[in-house]
mmCIF file of C-alpha atoms and ligand atoms in Angstrom:
data_model
loop_
_atom_site.group_PDB
_atom_site.id
_atom_site.type_symbol
_atom_site.label_atom_id
_atom_site.label_comp_id
_atom_site.label_asym_id
_atom_site.label_seq_id
_atom_site.Cartn_x
_atom_site.Cartn_y
_atom_site.Cartn_z
ATOM 1 C CA UNK A 266 134.615 136.755 99.261
ATOM 2 C CA UNK A 267 132.642 133.578 97.969
ATOM 3 C CA UNK A 268 131.481 131.575 100.991
ATOM 4 C CA UNK A 269 133.310 128.257 101.439
ATOM 5 C CA UNK A 270 130.337 125.903 101.447
ATOM 6 C CA UNK A 271 129.484 127.216 97.785
ATOM 7 C CA UNK A 272 132.779 125.536 96.335
ATOM 8 C CA UNK A 273 131.978 122.108 97.981
ATOM 9 C CA UNK A 274 128.423 122.264 97.026
ATOM 10 C CA UNK A 275 130.124 122.480 93.458
ATOM 11 C CA UNK A 276 132.464 119.695 94.191
ATOM 12 C CA UNK A 277 129.747 117.636 95.089
ATOM 13 C CA UNK A 278 128.047 118.124 92.027
ATOM 14 C CA UNK A 279 130.988 117.469 89.643
ATOM 15 C CA UNK A 280 131.077 114.136 92.029
ATOM 16 C CA UNK A 281 127.536 113.278 91.291
ATOM 17 C CA UNK A 282 127.885 113.713 87.647
ATOM 18 C CA UNK A 283 131.403 111.863 87.516
ATOM 19 C CA UNK A 284 129.429 108.524 88.802
ATOM 20 C CA UNK A 285 126.684 109.274 86.148
ATOM 21 C CA UNK A 286 124.069 109.296 88.808
ATOM 22 C CA UNK A 287 123.218 113.297 88.054
ATOM 23 C CA UNK A 288 119.445 113.291 87.494
ATOM 24 C CA UNK A 289 118.209 115.447 84.269
ATOM 25 C CA UNK A 290 114.339 116.609 83.976
ATOM 26 C CA UNK A 291 113.129 116.175 80.739
ATOM 27 C CA UNK A 292 110.714 119.193 79.925
ATOM 28 C CA UNK A 293 107.042 118.512 78.767
ATOM 29 C CA UNK A 294 105.193 120.885 76.434
ATOM 30 C CA UNK A 295 101.826 119.492 77.166
ATOM 31 C CA UNK A 296 99.433 118.227 80.024
ATOM 32 C CA UNK A 297 100.235 114.662 81.289
ATOM 33 C CA UNK A 298 98.603 111.938 79.011
ATOM 34 C CA UNK A 299 99.489 109.412 76.623
ATOM 35 C CA UNK A 300 100.329 111.555 74.111
ATOM 36 C CA UNK A 301 102.844 113.957 75.462
ATOM 37 C CA UNK A 302 104.993 117.020 73.500
ATOM 38 C CA UNK A 303 108.355 117.229 74.407
ATOM 39 C CA UNK A 304 110.616 120.924 74.021
ATOM 40 C CA UNK A 305 111.569 120.182 70.581
ATOM 41 C CA UNK A 306 108.033 119.620 69.467
ATOM 42 C CA UNK A 307 108.133 116.041 68.946
ATOM 43 C CA UNK A 308 104.660 114.228 69.975
ATOM 44 C CA UNK A 309 105.549 110.649 71.637
ATOM 45 C CA UNK A 310 103.811 108.305 73.853
ATOM 46 C CA UNK A 311 104.010 108.293 78.011
ATOM 47 C CA UNK A 312 104.746 105.035 79.536
ATOM 48 C CA UNK A 313 106.432 106.344 82.801
ATOM 49 C CA UNK A 314 103.656 108.232 84.539
ATOM 50 C CA UNK A 315 101.410 107.157 87.679
ATOM 51 C CA UNK A 316 98.527 107.978 85.546
ATOM 52 C CA UNK A 317 97.339 104.449 86.089
ATOM 53 C CA UNK A 318 93.430 105.794 85.508
ATOM 54 C CA UNK A 319 94.508 108.305 82.928
ATOM 55 C CA UNK A 320 92.387 110.944 85.112
ATOM 56 C CA UNK A 321 95.549 113.427 85.120
ATOM 57 C CA UNK A 322 94.080 115.411 82.218
ATOM 58 C CA UNK A 323 90.295 114.349 82.422
ATOM 59 C CA UNK A 324 88.069 117.035 80.972
ATOM 60 C CA UNK A 325 85.397 116.251 83.809
ATOM 61 C CA UNK A 326 88.001 116.281 86.597
ATOM 62 C CA UNK A 327 88.855 119.573 85.404
ATOM 63 C CA UNK A 328 85.838 120.715 84.789
ATOM 64 C CA UNK A 329 85.099 119.713 88.794
ATOM 65 C CA UNK A 330 88.222 121.236 89.991
ATOM 66 C CA UNK A 331 87.209 124.427 88.007
ATOM 67 C CA UNK A 332 83.892 124.678 89.557
ATOM 68 C CA UNK A 333 85.130 124.219 93.054
ATOM 69 C CA UNK A 334 87.505 126.710 92.490
ATOM 70 C CA UNK A 335 84.884 128.897 91.324
ATOM 71 C CA UNK A 336 82.891 128.448 94.470
ATOM 72 C CA UNK A 337 85.309 128.096 97.345
ATOM 73 C CA UNK A 338 88.331 130.053 96.133
ATOM 74 C CA UNK A 339 91.865 129.653 95.259
ATOM 75 C CA UNK A 340 93.327 128.802 98.497
ATOM 76 C CA UNK A 341 92.753 128.707 102.467
ATOM 77 C CA UNK A 342 95.722 130.745 103.698
ATOM 78 C CA UNK A 343 95.351 129.020 106.725
ATOM 79 C CA UNK A 344 96.013 125.501 108.183
ATOM 80 C CA UNK A 345 92.869 123.194 109.205
ATOM 81 C CA UNK A 346 92.526 124.079 112.597
ATOM 82 C CA UNK A 347 92.406 128.097 112.382
ATOM 83 C CA UNK A 348 90.127 128.636 109.617
ATOM 84 C CA UNK A 349 91.191 125.954 106.585
ATOM 85 C CA UNK A 350 88.829 123.666 107.025
ATOM 86 C CA UNK A 351 85.939 123.899 104.401
ATOM 87 C CA UNK A 352 82.784 122.023 104.128
ATOM 88 C CA UNK A 353 84.429 120.346 100.956
ATOM 89 C CA UNK A 354 87.402 119.001 102.919
ATOM 90 C CA UNK A 355 85.091 117.358 105.478
ATOM 91 C CA UNK A 356 83.258 115.792 102.407
ATOM 92 C CA UNK A 357 86.421 114.489 101.000
ATOM 93 C CA UNK A 358 87.246 112.909 104.126
ATOM 94 C CA UNK A 359 84.089 110.991 104.406
ATOM 95 C CA UNK A 360 84.368 110.059 101.102
ATOM 96 C CA UNK A 361 87.946 108.991 101.292
ATOM 97 C CA UNK A 362 86.794 106.885 104.354
ATOM 98 C CA UNK A 363 84.008 105.157 102.389
ATOM 99 C CA UNK A 364 86.145 104.525 99.313
ATOM 100 C CA UNK A 365 88.690 102.442 101.661
ATOM 101 C CA UNK A 366 86.497 101.183 104.467
ATOM 102 C CA UNK A 367 87.935 102.935 107.003
ATOM 103 C CA UNK A 368 85.902 105.100 109.728
ATOM 104 C CA UNK A 369 87.469 108.886 109.447
ATOM 105 C CA UNK A 370 90.385 110.158 107.104
ATOM 106 C CA UNK A 371 92.523 112.879 107.799
ATOM 107 C CA UNK A 372 94.122 114.893 104.638
ATOM 108 C CA UNK A 373 97.808 116.020 104.096
ATOM 109 C CA UNK A 374 99.250 118.311 101.475
ATOM 110 C CA UNK A 375 100.867 115.042 100.000
ATOM 111 C CA UNK A 376 101.498 111.339 101.064
ATOM 112 C CA UNK A 377 105.147 112.335 102.070
ATOM 113 C CA UNK A 378 103.437 114.534 104.610
ATOM 114 C CA UNK A 379 101.181 111.745 105.765
ATOM 115 C CA UNK A 380 103.473 109.189 106.356
ATOM 116 C CA UNK A 381 105.981 112.268 108.082
ATOM 117 C CA UNK A 382 103.116 112.754 110.778
ATOM 118 C CA UNK A 383 101.680 109.286 111.302
ATOM 119 C CA UNK A 384 104.199 108.093 113.546
ATOM 120 C CA UNK A 385 105.306 109.998 115.809
ATOM 121 C CA UNK A 386 101.762 110.773 117.601
ATOM 122 C CA UNK A 387 101.076 106.992 117.746
ATOM 123 C CA UNK A 388 104.225 105.368 118.695
ATOM 124 C CA UNK A 389 106.391 106.326 122.020
ATOM 125 C CA UNK A 390 109.837 105.071 122.763
ATOM 126 C CA UNK A 391 108.437 101.836 124.305
ATOM 127 C CA UNK A 392 106.719 100.924 121.248
ATOM 128 C CA UNK A 393 108.319 99.801 117.935
ATOM 129 C CA UNK A 394 107.784 100.009 114.057
ATOM 130 C CA UNK A 395 108.578 96.896 112.155
ATOM 131 C CA UNK A 396 109.341 97.914 108.373
ATOM 132 C CA UNK A 397 110.074 96.181 105.197
ATOM 133 C CA UNK A 398 113.172 96.945 103.728
ATOM 134 C CA UNK A 399 112.079 98.355 100.391
ATOM 135 C CA UNK A 400 109.672 100.771 102.268
ATOM 136 C CA UNK A 401 109.148 104.291 100.427
ATOM 137 C CA UNK A 402 111.707 106.888 101.397
ATOM 138 C CA UNK A 403 108.723 109.126 103.073
ATOM 139 C CA UNK A 404 108.061 105.831 105.470
ATOM 140 C CA UNK A 405 111.514 105.953 106.249
ATOM 141 C CA UNK A 406 111.613 109.542 107.319
ATOM 142 C CA UNK A 407 108.228 109.335 109.032
ATOM 143 C CA UNK A 408 109.817 106.496 111.171
ATOM 144 C CA UNK A 409 113.253 108.470 111.716
ATOM 145 C CA UNK A 410 110.999 111.459 113.371
ATOM 146 C CA UNK A 411 109.497 108.925 116.168
ATOM 147 C CA UNK A 412 111.130 107.656 118.952
ATOM 148 C CA UNK A 413 110.026 104.083 118.630
ATOM 149 C CA UNK A 414 112.626 100.965 118.453
ATOM 150 C CA UNK A 415 112.864 100.358 114.832
ATOM 151 C CA UNK A 416 113.134 97.073 113.047
ATOM 152 C CA UNK A 417 113.425 96.015 109.654
ATOM 153 C CA UNK A 418 112.578 93.137 108.062
ATOM 154 C CA UNK A 419 113.744 91.522 104.615
ATOM 155 C CA UNK A 420 111.790 92.661 101.629
ATOM 156 C CA UNK A 421 108.039 90.615 101.895
ATOM 157 C CA UNK A 422 110.116 87.831 103.664
ATOM 158 C CA UNK A 423 107.433 86.452 105.934
ATOM 159 C CA UNK A 424 109.910 84.411 107.990
ATOM 160 C CA UNK A 425 111.679 87.310 108.992
ATOM 161 C CA UNK A 426 109.145 89.703 109.474
ATOM 162 C CA UNK A 427 108.516 87.047 112.296
ATOM 163 C CA UNK A 428 111.640 86.913 113.301
ATOM 164 C CA UNK A 429 111.283 90.534 113.791
ATOM 165 C CA UNK A 430 107.970 90.276 115.981
ATOM 166 C CA UNK A 431 109.795 87.602 118.122
ATOM 167 C CA UNK A 432 112.636 90.438 118.692
ATOM 168 C CA UNK A 433 110.385 93.057 119.643
ATOM 169 C CA UNK A 434 108.115 91.106 122.108
ATOM 170 C CA UNK A 435 109.043 93.283 125.178
ATOM 171 C CA UNK A 436 107.832 96.403 123.424
ATOM 172 C CA UNK A 437 104.519 97.719 124.462
ATOM 173 C CA UNK A 438 102.984 98.208 120.960
ATOM 174 C CA UNK A 439 104.258 97.304 117.705
ATOM 175 C CA UNK A 440 103.342 98.467 114.241
ATOM 176 C CA UNK A 441 103.898 96.792 111.021
ATOM 177 C CA UNK A 442 104.384 99.145 107.867
ATOM 178 C CA UNK A 443 104.390 98.224 104.454
ATOM 179 C CA UNK A 444 103.870 99.517 100.700
ATOM 180 C CA UNK A 445 100.816 98.084 99.182
ATOM 181 C CA UNK A 446 102.599 98.110 95.582
ATOM 182 C CA UNK A 447 106.420 98.413 95.466
ATOM 183 C CA UNK A 448 107.008 101.154 93.007
ATOM 184 C CA UNK A 449 110.255 99.569 91.353
ATOM 185 C CA UNK A 450 108.916 95.781 91.182
ATOM 186 C CA UNK A 451 105.367 96.468 91.110
ATOM 187 C CA UNK A 452 105.162 93.245 93.536
ATOM 188 C CA UNK A 453 101.887 93.596 96.011
ATOM 189 C CA UNK A 454 102.836 93.311 99.816
ATOM 190 C CA UNK A 455 101.457 90.137 100.997
ATOM 191 C CA UNK A 456 98.931 91.462 103.198
ATOM 192 C CA UNK A 457 96.960 88.612 104.004
ATOM 193 C CA UNK A 458 99.924 86.905 105.513
ATOM 194 C CA UNK A 459 101.222 90.229 107.085
ATOM 195 C CA UNK A 460 97.838 90.343 108.751
ATOM 196 C CA UNK A 461 97.798 86.657 110.110
ATOM 197 C CA UNK A 462 101.193 87.489 111.899
ATOM 198 C CA UNK A 463 100.072 90.569 113.398
ATOM 199 C CA UNK A 464 97.214 88.828 114.888
ATOM 200 C CA UNK A 465 99.290 86.190 116.191
ATOM 201 C CA UNK A 466 101.522 88.536 117.800
ATOM 202 C CA UNK A 467 99.338 91.494 118.733
ATOM 203 C CA UNK A 468 100.575 94.085 116.345
ATOM 204 C CA UNK A 469 99.040 96.743 114.176
ATOM 205 C CA UNK A 470 99.418 96.947 110.379
ATOM 206 C CA UNK A 471 99.794 99.972 108.193
ATOM 207 C CA UNK A 472 99.816 100.104 104.368
ATOM 208 C CA UNK A 473 100.803 102.914 102.225
ATOM 209 C CA UNK A 474 98.852 102.127 99.518
ATOM 210 C CA UNK A 475 100.084 105.390 97.100
ATOM 211 C CA UNK A 476 100.796 103.115 94.192
ATOM 212 C CA UNK A 477 97.561 101.026 94.496
ATOM 213 C CA UNK A 478 94.838 103.301 95.518
ATOM 214 C CA UNK A 479 92.348 103.889 92.754
ATOM 215 C CA UNK A 480 93.534 100.545 90.487
ATOM 216 C CA UNK A 481 94.290 97.636 92.477
ATOM 217 C CA UNK A 482 91.659 95.284 93.715
ATOM 218 C CA UNK A 483 88.465 94.420 91.868
ATOM 219 C CA UNK A 484 86.897 98.131 92.461
ATOM 220 C CA UNK A 485 90.261 100.157 92.647
ATOM 221 C CA UNK A 486 89.970 100.139 96.864
ATOM 222 C CA UNK A 487 93.541 99.044 96.733
ATOM 223 C CA UNK A 488 95.655 96.174 98.053
ATOM 224 C CA UNK A 489 93.645 95.263 101.051
ATOM 225 C CA UNK A 490 90.746 94.742 98.610
ATOM 226 C CA UNK A 491 93.040 92.392 96.617
ATOM 227 C CA UNK A 492 93.567 90.373 99.359
ATOM 228 C CA UNK A 493 90.039 90.316 101.232
ATOM 229 C CA UNK A 494 91.965 91.972 104.352
ATOM 230 C CA UNK A 495 90.402 95.573 104.286
ATOM 231 C CA UNK A 496 88.997 95.164 107.883
ATOM 232 C CA UNK A 497 92.208 93.788 109.293
ATOM 233 C CA UNK A 498 94.314 96.722 108.098
ATOM 234 C CA UNK A 499 94.411 99.439 110.823
ATOM 235 C CA UNK A 500 96.021 102.164 108.957
ATOM 236 C CA UNK A 501 96.184 103.287 105.354
ATOM 237 C CA UNK A 502 98.374 106.278 103.913
ATOM 238 C CA UNK A 503 98.132 107.051 100.221
ATOM 239 C CA UNK A 504 98.119 109.723 97.689
ATOM 240 C CA UNK A 505 95.924 111.629 95.606
ATOM 241 C CA UNK A 506 99.172 112.421 93.185
ATOM 242 C CA UNK A 507 98.823 109.079 91.440
ATOM 243 C CA UNK A 508 95.982 107.274 89.826
ATOM 244 C CA UNK A 509 93.450 109.591 91.710
ATOM 245 C CA UNK A 510 93.954 112.483 89.176
ATOM 246 C CA UNK A 511 97.588 112.854 89.880
ATOM 247 C CA UNK A 512 97.743 116.278 91.089
ATOM 248 C CA UNK A 513 98.860 116.385 95.081
ATOM 249 C CA UNK A 514 97.713 115.516 98.427
ATOM 250 C CA UNK A 515 97.441 112.544 100.469
ATOM 251 C CA UNK A 516 95.602 111.016 103.564
ATOM 252 C CA UNK A 517 95.634 108.622 106.547
ATOM 253 C CA UNK A 518 92.524 106.574 106.905
ATOM 254 C CA UNK A 519 91.814 104.364 110.111
ATOM 255 C CA UNK A 520 89.668 103.953 113.320
ATOM 256 C CA UNK A 521 88.070 107.160 114.314
ATOM 257 C CA UNK A 522 90.158 107.824 117.806
ATOM 258 C CA UNK A 523 93.300 107.458 115.751
ATOM 259 C CA UNK A 524 92.436 110.098 113.510
ATOM 260 C CA UNK A 525 91.156 112.222 115.888
ATOM 261 C CA UNK A 526 94.263 112.087 118.020
ATOM 262 C CA UNK A 527 96.423 112.643 114.469
ATOM 263 C CA UNK A 528 94.515 115.811 114.221
ATOM 264 C CA UNK A 529 95.813 117.028 117.478
ATOM 265 C CA UNK A 530 99.291 115.995 116.979
ATOM 266 C CA UNK A 531 100.277 115.337 113.303
ATOM 267 C CA UNK A 532 102.715 117.797 112.603
ATOM 268 C CA UNK A 533 102.948 118.280 108.839
ATOM 269 C CA UNK A 534 98.893 118.471 109.452
ATOM 270 C CA UNK A 535 99.012 121.296 112.474
ATOM 271 C CA UNK A 536 101.514 123.653 110.797
ATOM 272 C CA UNK A 537 101.191 123.316 107.080
ATOM 273 C CA UNK A 538 98.441 124.200 105.146
ATOM 274 C CA UNK A 539 95.017 123.145 104.012
ATOM 275 C CA UNK A 540 95.003 121.554 100.565
ATOM 276 C CA UNK A 541 93.547 124.010 97.800
ATOM 277 C CA UNK A 542 89.601 123.773 97.199
ATOM 278 C CA UNK A 543 90.523 123.008 92.988
ATOM 279 C CA UNK A 544 92.217 119.642 94.331
ATOM 280 C CA UNK A 545 89.372 118.814 96.669
ATOM 281 C CA UNK A 546 87.218 119.133 93.920
ATOM 282 C CA UNK A 547 89.022 117.348 91.499
ATOM 283 C CA UNK A 548 89.577 114.406 93.921
ATOM 284 C CA UNK A 549 85.943 114.359 94.867
ATOM 285 C CA UNK A 550 85.067 114.152 91.430
ATOM 286 C CA UNK A 551 87.480 110.965 90.543
ATOM 287 C CA UNK A 552 85.973 109.459 93.690
ATOM 288 C CA UNK A 553 82.412 109.619 92.288
ATOM 289 C CA UNK A 554 83.667 108.427 89.188
ATOM 290 C CA UNK A 555 85.244 105.196 90.564
ATOM 291 C CA UNK A 556 82.283 104.523 93.169
ATOM 292 C CA UNK A 557 80.048 104.573 90.112
ATOM 293 C CA UNK A 558 82.182 102.345 87.970
ATOM 294 C CA UNK A 559 84.920 99.921 87.827
ATOM 295 C CA UNK A 560 85.235 100.442 83.934
ATOM 296 C CA UNK A 561 88.843 101.962 84.325
ATOM 297 C CA UNK A 562 89.998 99.351 86.860
ATOM 298 C CA UNK A 563 89.443 96.565 84.254
ATOM 299 C CA UNK A 564 90.538 98.409 81.456
ATOM 300 C CA UNK A 565 93.862 99.197 83.148
ATOM 301 C CA UNK A 566 94.503 95.660 84.632
ATOM 302 C CA UNK A 567 93.465 94.062 80.866
ATOM 303 C CA UNK A 568 96.054 96.314 79.254
ATOM 304 C CA UNK A 569 98.640 95.212 81.514
ATOM 305 C CA UNK A 570 97.990 91.732 81.487
ATOM 306 C CA UNK A 571 98.347 92.158 77.347
ATOM 307 C CA UNK A 572 101.474 94.237 77.658
ATOM 308 C CA UNK A 573 103.278 91.675 80.183
ATOM 309 C CA UNK A 574 102.406 88.721 78.039
ATOM 310 C CA UNK A 575 103.363 90.530 75.004
ATOM 311 C CA UNK A 576 106.731 91.159 76.182
ATOM 312 C CA UNK A 577 107.146 87.893 77.427
ATOM 313 C CA UNK A 578 106.393 86.546 74.033
ATOM 314 C CA UNK A 579 109.004 88.754 72.646
ATOM 315 C CA UNK A 580 111.684 87.412 74.532
ATOM 316 C CA UNK A 581 112.049 90.002 77.651
ATOM 317 C CA UNK A 582 113.024 89.781 81.108
ATOM 318 C CA UNK A 583 110.200 90.799 82.922
ATOM 319 C CA UNK A 584 109.438 91.167 86.689
ATOM 320 C CA UNK A 585 106.616 88.828 87.838
ATOM 321 C CA UNK A 586 103.594 90.588 88.697
ATOM 322 C CA UNK A 587 100.015 91.508 88.826
ATOM 323 C CA UNK A 588 99.934 95.493 88.659
ATOM 324 C CA UNK A 589 100.235 98.103 85.956
ATOM 325 C CA UNK A 590 103.743 98.189 86.959
ATOM 326 C CA UNK A 591 106.153 96.253 84.417
ATOM 327 C CA UNK A 592 109.733 96.458 85.160
ATOM 328 C CA UNK A 593 111.844 95.329 82.083
ATOM 329 C CA UNK A 594 114.963 94.267 83.430
ATOM 330 C CA UNK A 595 118.396 94.926 81.377
ATOM 331 C CA UNK A 596 120.717 94.687 84.526
ATOM 332 C CA UNK A 597 123.392 96.560 83.223
ATOM 333 C CA UNK A 598 123.152 100.216 83.509
ATOM 334 C CA UNK A 599 124.323 101.756 80.375
ATOM 335 C CA UNK A 600 122.221 99.195 78.365
ATOM 336 C CA UNK A 601 118.967 100.417 80.250
ATOM 337 C CA UNK A 602 119.886 103.927 79.484
ATOM 338 C CA UNK A 603 120.609 103.186 75.688
ATOM 339 C CA UNK A 604 117.478 101.464 75.095
ATOM 340 C CA UNK A 605 115.519 104.075 76.753
ATOM 341 C CA UNK A 606 116.846 106.632 74.417
ATOM 342 C CA UNK A 607 116.441 104.199 71.494
ATOM 343 C CA UNK A 608 112.617 103.556 72.405
ATOM 344 C CA UNK A 609 112.240 107.717 72.703
ATOM 345 C CA UNK A 610 113.496 108.104 69.093
ATOM 346 C CA UNK A 611 110.971 105.553 68.146
ATOM 347 C CA UNK A 612 108.482 107.636 69.602
ATOM 348 C CA UNK A 613 107.727 105.537 73.443
ATOM 349 C CA UNK A 614 108.789 107.644 76.307
ATOM 350 C CA UNK A 615 110.147 105.642 79.245
ATOM 351 C CA UNK A 616 113.066 105.939 81.599
ATOM 352 C CA UNK A 617 115.900 103.733 82.432
ATOM 353 C CA UNK A 618 115.968 102.969 86.385
ATOM 354 C CA UNK A 619 119.777 102.581 87.589
ATOM 355 C CA UNK A 620 121.495 102.452 91.020
ATOM 356 C CA UNK A 621 120.890 104.547 93.645
ATOM 357 C CA UNK A 622 117.097 103.954 92.471
ATOM 358 C CA UNK A 623 117.324 100.342 92.459
ATOM 359 C CA UNK A 624 120.115 98.116 93.632
ATOM 360 C CA UNK A 625 123.422 97.998 91.370
ATOM 361 C CA UNK A 626 123.301 95.401 88.518
ATOM 362 C CA UNK A 627 119.717 95.579 88.546
ATOM 363 C CA UNK A 628 118.976 98.279 85.993
ATOM 364 C CA UNK A 629 115.379 98.416 84.414
ATOM 365 C CA UNK A 630 113.051 100.399 82.581
ATOM 366 C CA UNK A 631 109.763 100.499 84.185
ATOM 367 C CA UNK A 632 106.620 100.656 82.126
ATOM 368 C CA UNK A 633 103.481 101.721 83.349
ATOM 369 C CA UNK A 634 100.605 101.437 81.729
ATOM 370 C CA UNK A 635 97.599 103.386 82.088
ATOM 371 C CA UNK A 636 93.612 102.915 81.595
ATOM 372 C CA UNK A 637 93.914 105.702 78.899
ATOM 373 C CA UNK A 638 96.224 103.616 76.564
ATOM 374 C CA UNK A 639 94.491 102.471 73.650
ATOM 375 C CA UNK A 640 94.874 98.589 72.675
ATOM 376 C CA UNK A 641 97.096 100.031 69.706
ATOM 377 C CA UNK A 642 99.479 102.409 71.953
ATOM 378 C CA UNK A 643 100.111 99.137 74.181
ATOM 379 C CA UNK A 644 100.604 97.098 71.034
ATOM 380 C CA UNK A 645 103.107 99.937 69.292
ATOM 381 C CA UNK A 646 104.966 99.910 72.499
ATOM 382 C CA UNK A 647 105.525 96.108 72.714
ATOM 383 C CA UNK A 648 106.545 96.366 68.697
ATOM 384 C CA UNK A 649 108.918 99.270 69.738
ATOM 385 C CA UNK A 650 110.572 97.181 72.824
ATOM 386 C CA UNK A 651 110.899 94.327 70.309
ATOM 387 C CA UNK A 652 112.541 96.444 67.601
ATOM 388 C CA UNK A 653 115.174 97.730 69.763
ATOM 389 C CA UNK A 654 115.682 94.102 71.318
ATOM 390 C CA UNK A 655 116.484 92.751 68.016
ATOM 391 C CA UNK A 656 118.795 95.673 67.241
ATOM 392 C CA UNK A 657 120.700 95.124 70.488
ATOM 393 C CA UNK A 658 120.606 91.428 70.173
ATOM 394 C CA UNK A 659 119.038 91.226 73.861
ATOM 395 C CA UNK A 660 116.066 89.033 73.453
ATOM 396 C CA UNK A 661 115.553 85.563 74.850
HETATM 397 C C1 PLP B 767 104.517 108.585 95.589
HETATM 398 C C2 PLP B 767 104.331 107.840 97.019
HETATM 399 C C3 PLP B 767 104.620 108.837 98.009
HETATM 400 C C4 PLP B 767 104.632 110.054 98.159
HETATM 401 O O1 PLP B 767 103.393 110.644 97.621
HETATM 402 P P1 PLP B 767 103.095 112.257 97.200
HETATM 403 O O2 PLP B 767 101.863 112.758 97.648
HETATM 404 O O3 PLP B 767 103.753 112.557 96.050
HETATM 405 O O4 PLP B 767 104.212 112.940 98.861
HETATM 406 C C5 PLP B 767 104.730 108.011 99.416
HETATM 407 N N1 PLP B 767 104.340 106.426 99.393
HETATM 408 C C6 PLP B 767 104.733 105.740 98.220
HETATM 409 C C7 PLP B 767 104.648 104.332 98.784
HETATM 410 C C8 PLP B 767 104.573 106.211 97.250
HETATM 411 O O5 PLP B 767 104.924 105.520 95.830
#
């Protein structure tokens, strides 16, 4: 007898497909990079990876990861507090702390886990979390796991944030939490104003800088550097899975007692395995590279500026911004998908983003620029968009 639930799961899948919301995965036949190979052998230029610094397949990073694996092994088979902490894990925590300008850092297998572990130990039922409406799913889930009261402010709306600070005045401690860079529009959180409000109402500030660490700010230290508020942000969570080599891993950085308490109580830290040595070695290398030179940071910024201006000149509707995420608006879902499909035929790999990833009627193609894109590749991307725009008669 087939179990009844399988039937229901099949029906759910059918209804996801019927609604046009079934996500399929295009399979790559190569390493991540500017040029990627599809399974049919076609080589296309990738403009939709979070590979902002172009380090996902960098030879120096790979070599460092290989060397670390040779020296320290493949895995630790342990959580940190039993026998899973090596010298290199402490080195990486120190280096991240220095890089982000914080006292201490705790490593996680992902930033999803970091966000899953950060709230519950710090915020008890008499406290409050005040969260931007467009925060990442992992922040939403992390907040769900804690017992603090929940407040949500309209996306980047400082008046609404102030309302929420007033509404939560009787809570013992308040924590304002925001993404540093919002992934769908590529806009930067108004951290200076957030810090001002936090001072005024005696709240803590937490920034998830996953889409910023490594390339936003003059030397790539992220949105606190961009706004000059490094000392005023209490907690930073971020990922190593985007600009910093793109493999995996994440962390929380902040004041040393906060980090010490998280080592005692953060559940994804206590009950999940240590990050493997190869990744630790690779990320250490990336941080060395970034500490020695900001060349890649400047490169991704200038390429993104060129792309953004080129697209505006071509007559596209671009979400205003100052990051390597450039969202090209098409509004109608089928149009965004059609344009992305046609661009792939022209050798440009991008994806149409539709509901529920973005609001209904706000379909777009999110282009992500990398420091490793050549100027020629950037220009070819603009030219391909322009060609499709003309074919489909959608330019302003
Ligand atoms: C990508 C992302 C995460 C998840 O990071 P992982 O290390 O891949 O788990 C968390 N928060 C934000 C804002 C992100 O963009």
